Coordinates of C-alpha atoms and ligand atoms in Angstrom, one line a residue:
M1 CA 24.8 124.8 47.7
K2 CA 25.5 121.6 49.5
R3 CA 24.3 118.6 47.6
R4 CA 22.1 117.5 50.5
T5 CA 20.3 120.8 50.6
F6 CA 19.6 120.6 46.9
V7 CA 18.3 117.1 47.1
K8 CA 15.9 118.3 49.7
L9 CA 14.8 121.0 47.4
A10 CA 14.5 118.8 44.3
P11 CA 10.8 118.0 44.5
L12 CA 10.1 121.6 45.0
V13 CA 12.0 122.5 41.9
A14 CA 9.4 120.6 39.9
L15 CA 6.5 122.1 41.7
A16 CA 6.8 125.5 43.1
P17 CA 7.9 128.9 41.9
A18 CA 9.4 129.3 45.3
A19 CA 12.0 126.7 44.3
V20 CA 13.3 128.7 41.3
Q21 CA 13.4 131.8 43.5
A22 CA 15.3 129.9 46.1
L23 CA 17.8 128.5 43.6
W24 CA 18.3 131.9 42.0
G25 CA 19.1 133.2 45.4
K26 CA 21.3 130.3 46.4
V27 CA 23.4 130.0 43.2
A28 CA 26.5 132.2 43.7
F29 CA 26.0 135.5 41.9
A30 CA 28.4 138.3 42.7
K31 CA 26.5 141.2 41.3
S32 CA 24.1 143.0 43.6
H33 CA 20.8 143.6 42.1
G34 CA 19.0 145.6 44.7
G35 CA 15.8 143.6 44.3
K36 CA 13.9 141.6 46.9
S37 CA 15.1 138.2 45.8
G38 CA 18.1 136.3 47.0
S39 CA 17.2 135.4 50.6
G40 CA 18.1 131.9 49.6
E41 CA 15.3 130.4 51.7
V42 CA 12.2 128.6 50.6
P43 CA 9.3 130.7 51.9
D44 CA 7.3 129.0 54.7
F45 CA 4.2 128.6 52.5
A46 CA 6.1 126.4 50.1
E47 CA 6.5 123.7 52.7
H48 CA 2.8 123.0 52.4
M49 CA 3.1 122.6 48.7
L50 CA 5.0 119.4 49.3
T51 CA 1.9 117.9 50.9
S52 CA -0.5 116.7 48.3
D53 CA -3.5 114.4 48.0
M54 CA -2.0 113.0 44.8
N55 CA -1.4 109.6 46.2
G56 CA -2.1 106.5 44.2
T57 CA -4.6 103.7 44.7
G58 CA -4.0 100.3 43.2
P59 CA -6.5 98.1 41.4
D60 CA -7.7 96.8 44.8
G61 CA -8.6 100.4 45.9
K62 CA -5.8 100.4 48.5
P63 CA -3.0 103.0 48.6
T64 CA 0.1 102.2 46.6
G65 CA 2.3 104.6 48.5
Q66 CA 3.0 106.5 45.3
T67 CA 3.1 110.2 45.5
A68 CA 3.5 112.7 42.7
T69 CA 6.9 114.4 41.9
F70 CA 4.9 116.8 39.7
T71 CA 7.2 116.6 36.7
G72 CA 5.1 114.0 35.0
A73 CA 8.1 111.7 35.2
S74 CA 7.1 109.0 37.6
K75 CA 9.7 108.7 40.3
A76 CA 7.8 106.5 42.7
G77 CA 10.0 105.5 45.5
A78 CA 12.8 107.9 44.4
T79 CA 15.6 108.5 46.8
A80 CA 18.3 111.1 47.1
D81 CA 20.5 108.8 45.1
S82 CA 18.4 109.2 42.1
A83 CA 19.7 112.8 41.9
S84 CA 23.2 111.5 41.2
A85 CA 23.2 111.9 37.4
K86 CA 25.9 114.0 36.0
M87 CA 25.1 116.3 33.1
K88 CA 27.4 116.2 30.0
L89 CA 27.3 119.7 28.5
T90 CA 28.3 120.7 25.0
A91 CA 31.1 123.2 24.6
D92 CA 28.6 126.0 24.0
E93 CA 26.6 125.0 27.1
Q94 CA 29.7 124.9 29.2
A95 CA 30.7 128.3 28.0
I96 CA 27.3 129.7 29.1
L97 CA 27.8 128.0 32.5
D98 CA 31.3 129.5 32.7
G99 CA 29.8 133.0 32.3
K100 CA 30.9 133.7 28.7
E101 CA 27.4 135.0 27.9
G102 CA 27.0 137.0 31.1
P103 CA 26.3 136.2 34.8
E104 CA 22.6 136.0 34.4
K105 CA 22.7 133.3 31.8
A106 CA 25.3 131.4 33.7
K107 CA 23.1 131.4 36.7
L108 CA 20.1 130.2 34.7
M109 CA 22.3 127.4 33.3
K110 CA 23.4 126.4 36.7
I111 CA 19.8 126.1 37.9
L112 CA 18.8 124.1 34.8
V113 CA 21.8 121.7 35.2
M114 CA 20.9 121.1 38.9
F115 CA 17.3 120.6 38.1
G116 CA 18.1 118.1 35.3
E117 CA 20.5 116.2 37.4
A118 CA 17.9 115.8 40.2
F119 CA 15.7 113.9 37.7
G120 CA 18.5 111.8 36.2
A121 CA 19.0 113.8 33.0
T122 CA 22.5 113.5 31.5
K123 CA 22.1 116.1 28.7
L124 CA 20.2 119.1 27.6
V125 CA 18.3 119.3 24.3
D126 CA 17.5 122.3 22.1
L127 CA 13.9 123.5 22.3
G128 CA 11.6 124.2 19.3
G129 CA 8.1 125.5 18.8
A130 CA 7.2 128.1 21.5
P131 CA 7.1 128.0 25.3
H132 CA 4.0 128.4 27.4
S133 CA 4.2 129.9 30.9
N134 CA 1.8 129.7 33.7
L135 CA 3.3 132.6 35.6
Y136 CA 0.2 134.7 35.6
I137 CA -0.7 135.7 39.1
G138 CA 0.9 138.9 40.4
A139 CA 0.7 137.8 44.0
P140 CA 3.2 139.0 46.6
Y141 CA 4.8 135.6 47.1
L142 CA 6.0 135.8 43.4
A143 CA 7.8 139.1 43.9
S144 CA 11.3 137.6 44.1
L145 CA 10.7 135.4 41.0
I146 CA 9.5 138.6 39.1
D147 CA 12.7 140.3 40.3
M148 CA 14.7 137.4 38.7
L149 CA 12.8 137.8 35.4
E150 CA 13.4 141.6 35.5
Q151 CA 17.1 141.1 36.1
C152 CA 17.2 138.7 33.1
A153 CA 15.3 141.2 30.9
A154 CA 17.5 144.1 32.0
A155 CA 20.5 142.0 30.9
G156 CA 18.9 141.7 27.4
L157 CA 17.7 138.1 27.7
K158 CA 14.6 137.0 25.9
S159 CA 12.7 133.8 25.3
Y160 CA 14.0 131.9 22.2
A161 CA 10.6 132.4 20.6
P162 CA 7.5 134.5 21.4
Y163 CA 5.6 132.6 24.1
T164 CA 2.1 132.2 25.4
V165 CA 1.0 132.8 29.0
N166 CA -1.9 131.7 31.1
P167 CA -5.0 133.9 31.5
R168 CA -4.8 136.7 34.1
P169 CA -6.4 135.9 37.5
Y170 CA -9.2 138.6 37.2
D171 CA -11.4 140.4 34.8
V172 CA -12.3 143.9 35.9
Y173 CA -14.2 144.8 32.8
N174 CA -16.7 142.0 32.5
V175 CA -17.1 140.4 35.8
Q176 CA -15.3 142.0 38.8
N177 CA -16.5 145.5 38.1
N178 CA -17.6 146.1 41.7
P179 CA -15.9 147.7 44.7
T180 CA -15.6 144.5 46.8
D181 CA -13.8 142.5 44.1
M182 CA -11.7 145.5 43.1
E183 CA -10.5 145.8 46.7
L184 CA -9.6 142.1 46.8
I185 CA -7.8 142.3 43.5
Y186 CA -5.8 145.4 44.7
Q187 CA -4.8 143.5 47.9
G188 CA -4.2 140.1 46.3
Y189 CA -2.3 141.0 43.1
P190 CA -0.1 144.0 43.8
E191 CA 2.6 142.6 41.4
Q192 CA 0.3 142.1 38.4
M193 CA 1.6 145.1 36.4
R194 CA 5.2 144.2 37.0
L195 CA 4.6 140.6 36.0
D196 CA 2.7 141.6 32.8
W197 CA 5.4 144.1 31.9
V198 CA 8.3 141.6 32.3
H199 CA 6.4 139.0 30.2
S200 CA 6.1 141.7 27.5
K201 CA 9.9 142.4 27.7
L202 CA 10.8 138.7 27.6
G203 CA 8.7 138.0 24.5
A204 CA 5.1 137.3 25.3
P205 CA 2.5 138.9 23.0
D206 CA -0.3 141.2 24.2
L207 CA -2.9 140.4 26.9
N208 CA -5.6 139.5 24.3
Q209 CA -3.7 136.3 23.7
R210 CA -3.7 135.2 27.4
T211 CA -5.1 131.7 27.8
C212 CA -4.3 128.2 29.2
A213 CA -5.6 126.7 25.9
C214 CA -2.6 128.1 24.0
Y215 CA -2.9 125.5 21.3
I216 CA -6.4 126.5 20.0
D217 CA -6.7 128.0 16.5
D218 CA -7.2 131.5 17.7
I219 CA -3.8 131.4 19.6
G220 CA -1.9 128.9 17.5
N221 CA 0.8 127.7 19.9
R222 CA 0.8 124.1 18.4
P223 CA 4.4 122.9 18.0
E224 CA 4.9 120.0 15.5
P225 CA 4.6 116.5 17.0
G226 CA 7.8 115.3 18.6
T227 CA 9.0 118.9 19.3
Y228 CA 10.8 119.3 22.6
V229 CA 9.3 122.3 24.5
A230 CA 9.2 123.4 28.1
W231 CA 5.5 124.2 28.9
C232 CA 4.1 125.0 32.3
E233 CA 0.4 124.7 33.1
S234 CA -0.8 121.3 33.9
S235 CA -3.7 121.2 31.4
A236 CA -1.7 122.6 28.5
V237 CA 1.2 120.2 29.2
N238 CA -1.3 117.3 29.4
Y239 CA -3.1 118.3 26.2
G240 CA 0.1 119.1 24.3
N241 CA 1.9 115.9 25.1
S242 CA -1.2 113.8 24.4
A243 CA -3.2 115.4 21.6
L244 CA -0.4 117.3 19.8
G245 CA 2.4 114.8 20.4
I246 CA 4.8 117.4 21.7
R247 CA 7.4 116.5 24.3
T248 CA 7.5 118.4 27.6
N249 CA 7.7 117.6 31.2
R250 CA 5.5 119.4 33.8
Y251 CA 7.4 122.3 35.0
G252 CA 6.9 124.3 38.2
A253 CA 6.2 128.0 37.5
G254 CA 9.4 129.8 36.7
M255 CA 11.4 126.8 35.5
E256 CA 9.8 127.0 32.0
M257 CA 11.1 130.6 31.8
V258 CA 14.6 129.4 32.7
C259 CA 14.3 126.9 29.8
A260 CA 12.8 129.6 27.5
M261 CA 15.7 132.0 28.1
L262 CA 18.3 129.4 27.4
G263 CA 16.3 127.6 24.7
K264 CA 17.2 124.3 26.3
A265 CA 15.7 121.7 28.7
P266 CA 17.1 118.6 30.4
L267 CA 16.1 115.4 28.6
F268 CA 14.2 113.1 31.0
G269 CA 10.7 111.8 31.8
L270 CA 8.0 112.6 29.3
M271 CA 10.5 113.8 26.8
T272 CA 11.8 110.3 26.3
D273 CA 10.3 107.2 24.5
E274 CA 10.6 105.2 27.8
G275 CA 8.9 107.9 29.8
R276 CA 6.0 108.0 27.5
K277 CA 5.1 104.3 28.0
A278 CA 1.8 103.7 29.7
K279 CA 1.8 101.9 33.1
W280 CA -2.0 101.7 33.2
L281 CA -4.6 100.4 30.7
I282 CA -7.8 102.2 31.4
D283 CA -10.5 99.9 30.0
V284 CA -13.6 102.1 29.5
K285 CA -16.8 99.9 29.5
T286 CA -19.5 102.4 30.1
T287 CA -22.8 101.7 28.3
K288 CA -23.0 105.3 27.1
E289 CA -20.4 108.1 26.4
P290 CA -18.5 108.5 29.7
D291 CA -18.7 111.7 31.6
W292 CA -15.2 113.0 30.6
G293 CA -14.5 115.0 33.7
V294 CA -15.4 112.1 36.0
L295 CA -13.4 109.7 33.9
G296 CA -10.4 112.1 34.1
T297 CA -10.8 112.4 37.9
A298 CA -10.9 108.6 38.2
I299 CA -7.8 108.2 36.1
G300 CA -5.9 111.0 37.9
R301 CA -6.6 109.4 41.3
K302 CA -5.6 106.0 40.1
C303 CA -2.5 106.8 38.1
V304 CA -1.2 109.8 40.0
E305 CA 1.5 110.7 37.5
D306 CA 1.9 107.5 35.6
V307 CA 0.9 107.5 31.9
P308 CA -2.6 106.0 31.2
Y309 CA -3.6 104.3 28.0
V310 CA -7.3 104.8 27.6
A311 CA -9.2 102.3 25.5
G312 CA -12.9 102.0 24.6
V313 CA -13.7 105.6 23.7
E314 CA -12.6 105.8 20.1
Q315 CA -16.2 105.8 18.9
Y316 CA -16.9 109.2 20.6
F317 CA -14.3 110.9 18.3
G318 CA -15.2 109.6 14.9
G319 CA -11.6 108.9 14.0
E320 CA -9.9 112.2 14.8
V321 CA -9.7 115.1 17.2
T322 CA -11.4 118.2 15.8
N323 CA -12.3 121.7 17.0
D324 CA -15.8 120.3 17.8
N325 CA -14.8 117.3 19.9
W326 CA -11.4 118.3 21.4
H327 CA -13.2 119.5 24.6
K328 CA -13.8 115.9 25.6
L329 CA -10.0 115.3 25.8
K330 CA -9.6 118.7 27.4
Y331 CA -12.0 118.0 30.2
M332 CA -10.8 114.5 30.7
G333 CA -7.1 115.4 30.5
S334 CA -7.2 118.4 32.7
A335 CA -9.0 116.4 35.4
T336 CA -6.3 113.7 35.2
A337 CA -3.8 116.5 35.8
A338 CA -5.7 118.0 38.7
A339 CA -6.9 115.0 40.6
G340 CA -3.5 113.4 39.9
A341 CA -0.4 114.8 38.1
V342 CA -0.8 113.1 34.8
G343 CA 1.3 114.9 32.1
L344 CA 0.5 112.6 29.2
Y345 CA -2.3 110.1 28.3
H346 CA -2.8 108.0 25.3
V347 CA -6.3 107.4 23.8
E348 CA -6.5 104.4 21.6
G349 CA -7.4 105.2 18.0
V350 CA -7.6 108.9 18.9
T351 CA -4.3 110.6 19.9
P352 CA -1.3 110.5 17.7
E353 CA 1.1 108.1 19.4
P354 CA -1.3 105.1 19.9
K355 CA -2.6 105.7 16.3
E356 CA 0.9 104.9 15.2
K357 CA 2.2 102.4 17.8
G358 CA -1.0 101.0 19.3
R359 CA -0.6 98.9 22.5
D360 CA 3.1 98.7 22.0
L361 CA 2.9 101.9 24.2
L362 CA 2.0 99.8 27.2
A363 CA 4.8 99.2 29.6
E364 CA 5.6 95.5 30.2
D365 CA 4.2 95.4 33.7
F366 CA 1.1 97.6 33.1
Q367 CA -1.9 97.3 35.4
T368 CA -5.6 97.5 34.2
Y369 CA -8.3 99.7 35.6
V370 CA -11.9 98.9 34.5
Y371 CA -14.1 102.0 34.3
D372 CA -17.7 101.0 33.9
D373 CA -21.1 102.5 34.8
K374 CA -20.8 101.4 38.4
E375 CA -17.3 102.8 38.8
Q376 CA -18.5 106.1 37.2
Q377 CA -21.3 106.3 39.8
R378 CA -18.9 105.5 42.6
V379 CA -16.5 108.3 41.6
I380 CA -19.4 110.8 41.2
G381 CA -20.5 109.8 44.7
T382 CA -17.1 111.1 46.0
F383 CA -17.8 114.6 44.7
E384 CA -18.7 116.4 48.0
N385 CA -21.0 119.4 48.3
L386 CA -18.5 121.9 49.7
W387 CA -20.9 124.9 49.8
P388 CA -21.1 126.4 53.3
D389 CA -24.9 126.5 52.8
K390 CA -25.3 123.0 51.4
D391 CA -29.0 123.4 50.7
G392 CA -28.8 126.9 49.2
D393 CA -29.6 127.6 45.5
P394 CA -26.8 128.0 43.0
T395 CA -25.8 131.6 42.3
A396 CA -23.5 131.3 39.2
V397 CA -22.5 129.0 36.4
F398 CA -18.9 128.5 35.2
I399 CA -18.2 127.1 31.8
G400 CA -14.7 126.3 30.6
C401 CA -11.6 125.5 32.6
P402 CA -9.4 125.1 30.6
H403 CA -10.6 127.9 28.4
C404 CA -13.1 127.3 25.6
N405 CA -12.2 127.6 21.9
Y406 CA -14.4 129.4 19.4
E407 CA -16.5 126.3 18.6
E408 CA -17.2 125.4 22.2
S409 CA -18.1 129.0 23.2
V410 CA -20.5 129.3 20.3
R411 CA -22.0 125.8 21.1
W412 CA -22.7 126.9 24.7
A413 CA -24.2 130.2 23.6
K414 CA -26.5 128.4 21.2
M415 CA -27.5 125.8 23.8
I416 CA -28.4 128.5 26.3
V417 CA -30.3 130.7 23.8
D418 CA -32.2 127.7 22.4
A419 CA -33.1 126.5 25.9
L420 CA -34.3 130.0 26.8
D421 CA -36.4 130.3 23.6
K422 CA -37.9 126.8 24.2
A423 CA -38.8 127.8 27.8
G424 CA -40.2 131.2 26.6
Q425 CA -37.6 132.9 29.0
E426 CA -35.7 136.1 28.3
K427 CA -32.9 135.7 30.8
T428 CA -31.1 133.0 32.7
A429 CA -32.0 132.8 36.4
I430 CA -28.3 133.2 37.5
P431 CA -25.2 134.7 35.8
V432 CA -23.3 132.4 33.4
Y433 CA -19.6 132.9 32.8
I434 CA -17.9 131.4 29.7
F435 CA -14.1 131.5 30.0
M436 CA -12.1 132.1 26.8
P437 CA -9.2 134.3 25.5
T438 CA -10.1 137.8 24.5
V439 CA -9.2 137.0 20.8
T440 CA -11.9 134.3 20.8
R441 CA -14.4 136.7 22.5
T442 CA -13.7 139.3 19.8
R443 CA -14.1 136.7 17.1
I444 CA -17.5 135.7 18.4
L445 CA -18.6 139.3 18.6
M446 CA -17.6 139.7 15.0
E447 CA -18.7 136.4 13.5
E448 CA -21.7 135.5 15.6
S449 CA -22.8 139.0 16.7
E450 CA -26.5 138.3 16.9
L451 CA -26.1 135.1 19.0
A452 CA -23.5 136.8 21.1
G453 CA -25.7 139.8 21.7
R454 CA -28.7 137.7 22.6
A455 CA -26.6 135.5 25.0
K456 CA -25.1 138.6 26.6
S457 CA -28.4 140.2 27.2
A458 CA -29.7 137.0 28.7
G459 CA -27.1 136.9 31.4
V460 CA -24.0 135.3 29.8
S461 CA -20.6 136.9 30.3
Y462 CA -17.6 136.1 28.0
T463 CA -14.6 136.4 30.2
N464 CA -10.9 136.1 29.7
M465 CA -9.7 135.3 33.2
C466 CA -8.8 132.1 34.9
A467 CA -11.8 130.3 36.3
V468 CA -10.0 128.8 39.3
S469 CA -8.3 132.1 40.2
Y470 CA -11.8 133.7 40.3
S471 CA -13.3 130.9 42.3
G472 CA -10.3 130.9 44.6
M473 CA -10.6 134.5 45.7
K474 CA -10.8 135.3 49.3
G475 CA -14.4 134.8 50.6
F476 CA -15.6 133.5 47.2
S477 CA -17.1 130.3 48.6
E478 CA -19.1 132.4 51.2
R479 CA -20.4 134.7 48.4
V480 CA -20.9 132.4 45.5
R481 CA -22.5 128.9 45.2
G482 CA -21.0 128.0 41.8
V483 CA -21.7 125.1 39.5
T484 CA -19.4 124.0 36.6
N485 CA -18.8 121.6 33.8
S486 CA -15.1 121.4 34.7
A487 CA -13.9 118.6 36.9
K488 CA -10.6 120.6 37.2
N489 CA -12.4 123.6 38.6
R490 CA -14.3 121.4 41.0
N491 CA -11.1 119.8 42.2
Y492 CA -9.6 123.2 43.2
S493 CA -12.6 125.0 44.6
S494 CA -15.9 124.7 46.3
I495 CA -17.7 124.8 43.0
R496 CA -20.0 121.8 42.3
Y497 CA -19.8 119.7 39.1
F498 CA -22.7 118.8 36.9
P499 CA -23.2 117.4 33.3
D500 CA -24.0 119.8 30.5
Q501 CA -27.7 119.3 30.3
K502 CA -28.1 119.6 34.0
L503 CA -26.2 122.9 33.9
I504 CA -28.6 124.2 31.3
D505 CA -31.5 123.3 33.6
I506 CA -29.8 125.1 36.5
M507 CA -29.1 128.2 34.4
L508 CA -32.8 128.5 33.6
S509 CA -34.3 127.6 36.9
G510 CA -31.7 128.8 39.4
K511 CA -32.3 125.5 41.2
I512 CA -30.4 122.2 41.4
Ligands
F3S601 FE1 -7.1 127.6 32.7 FE2 -7.3 128.7 35.0 FE3 -8.5 126.4 34.5 S1 -5.5 128.6 33.8 S2 -7.2 125.5 33.1 S3 -9.0 128.4 33.6 S4 -7.3 126.8 36.3

C-alpha cells in the first residue's frame, strides 16, 4: 500500500471494522482464500463513520476544533506526518513479519505494525490478562472481517488467552419472541452463527458469558493493574483503564482480535504514563450527589478524548469502589465514552492511579471545567425528546447499559417489587428490561428465586442482549417509546433518560 493511502485510512483503523477488513485485503497475501474479503476497498458506509459529533468545546463553551481519533490517545491537530514513526521489532517479531510462522500471522503482524506506526508507536509490547472483543453483531457489513477470522482459525491461530465478547444483539428467548422481531433479526444478522462459531474457535467461552461488563465478578476478566491488554468496547476500555488500572487503547472492532492472535499491541497513548495524564480537571460542585450519566455526558462533550481528572465526588464512594457502588463509575464513564471518546478518567480518592499519585496526574497545561447544579441543569436541558410522538406515553423501560452486575440487578428487582407492594399493585404498567449476562441471570434465579419470580411475574425481563442493539433495530423508535437510566443508551438511540426514582414512577404509572 502506498503510504499516502494508509495515512488516509489511519483514523479508520482506530474506529471501524471496515478498516481492518480493508487492510487485510490490501496487505499482499499470495494465497487465495475463496472468501468474500479482499476487495481492498473501504465500504461506502465507512466513510460516514469518519464524521462524528465528538468535537470539543472549551471552557468558554466555544468549539476547540478538536475531534476524536477514537483510540483514546488524543491526537488533536494530528497530521499525516504524525504517522511517520518507525517500529523497531524484536527478532521474534521480525520473524513473524517475515512469514516464519505462516502467512496469516505475517499479515496480522503487518497490519499491527502499520496501525502502531500511524499513532507514533515505536515498539510492540507483550499482552497479559485476557482480551475483550466487541465484535458481536453478525451484520452483513462484517462478513469480510469474519472471513478474515475464519482464515486465521483455519490456520490454527488462537487468542493468547480465553477472551470475553460483548453481548449478542438480540434475545429471542426472553424479549424478541415474536414474528416481527424474528424477521428483523433474520434480515439484520445473517452472519451471527458464523461470528459466534469463529469466536468459539479462537478462544471465547460459551454464550452465557457474553457481556460488555466483562470485569464483573460473574465473568472475571479483571487483569491486574498495569497489565497491557487490547480491549475493544468503549465502556469496558473506559472502566478497565480507570477503575481497574489496566492499560489499553480504544480499538476499532477487529483490531483487538489482531492483537489477541499475536499477543502483542503497539505501545502508545493510554498505555503510556504520558498518555494517562489528565488535560482536564473536572471540579464537581453540585450540592447533592451528581446525576452520573449527565456528568459523564458533560465530561465527554467537554474533553472529547482527553483524560479528565474528576474531583469532588469522593464522598459518594466511601473510600473504595465496591460491587454496590461501581455502577456510578460505570454510568458516568460509559457516558464519557459515548458523548465523547474518553478511554480513561481519574476520580480523585476513588480510582487507583489518583489514589497513588494524586494531582500529579494533571498535565502541566490542564484546563478546569466546573460542574455545578446550574451546569447539570443546562446539560439535562440539551437532552432532546426524540420520540416521533413526543407527547405519547412511554412503552418500555431499559435498565443497564453497560450490563448490570448481580448486585445492581438485585437492587433494581427489589426497588421495583417494593414500589409495587407499596402501591398495592401486582404488575408494572409497562415492560421493564434489565440487561445482564446470562450467568448473572442464572445466579439471581438460584440465589434470589423468590424475588426474581415476583419481579418476573410483575413484568420484568432479565435479558442478556445489548440494550443499544435492541433499541437500534429497524423501526424500533416508531414501535417503542423507551425510557432508560443509561446516558450511553440515550446517546445512541431515541430512548429518553430519567433518574432512577423517576423511572420507578414511570414503571408503575406508565406515564412520564
Ligand atoms: Fe453494553 Fe450494548 Fe450498552 S454492549 S454498553 S449494552 S451498547
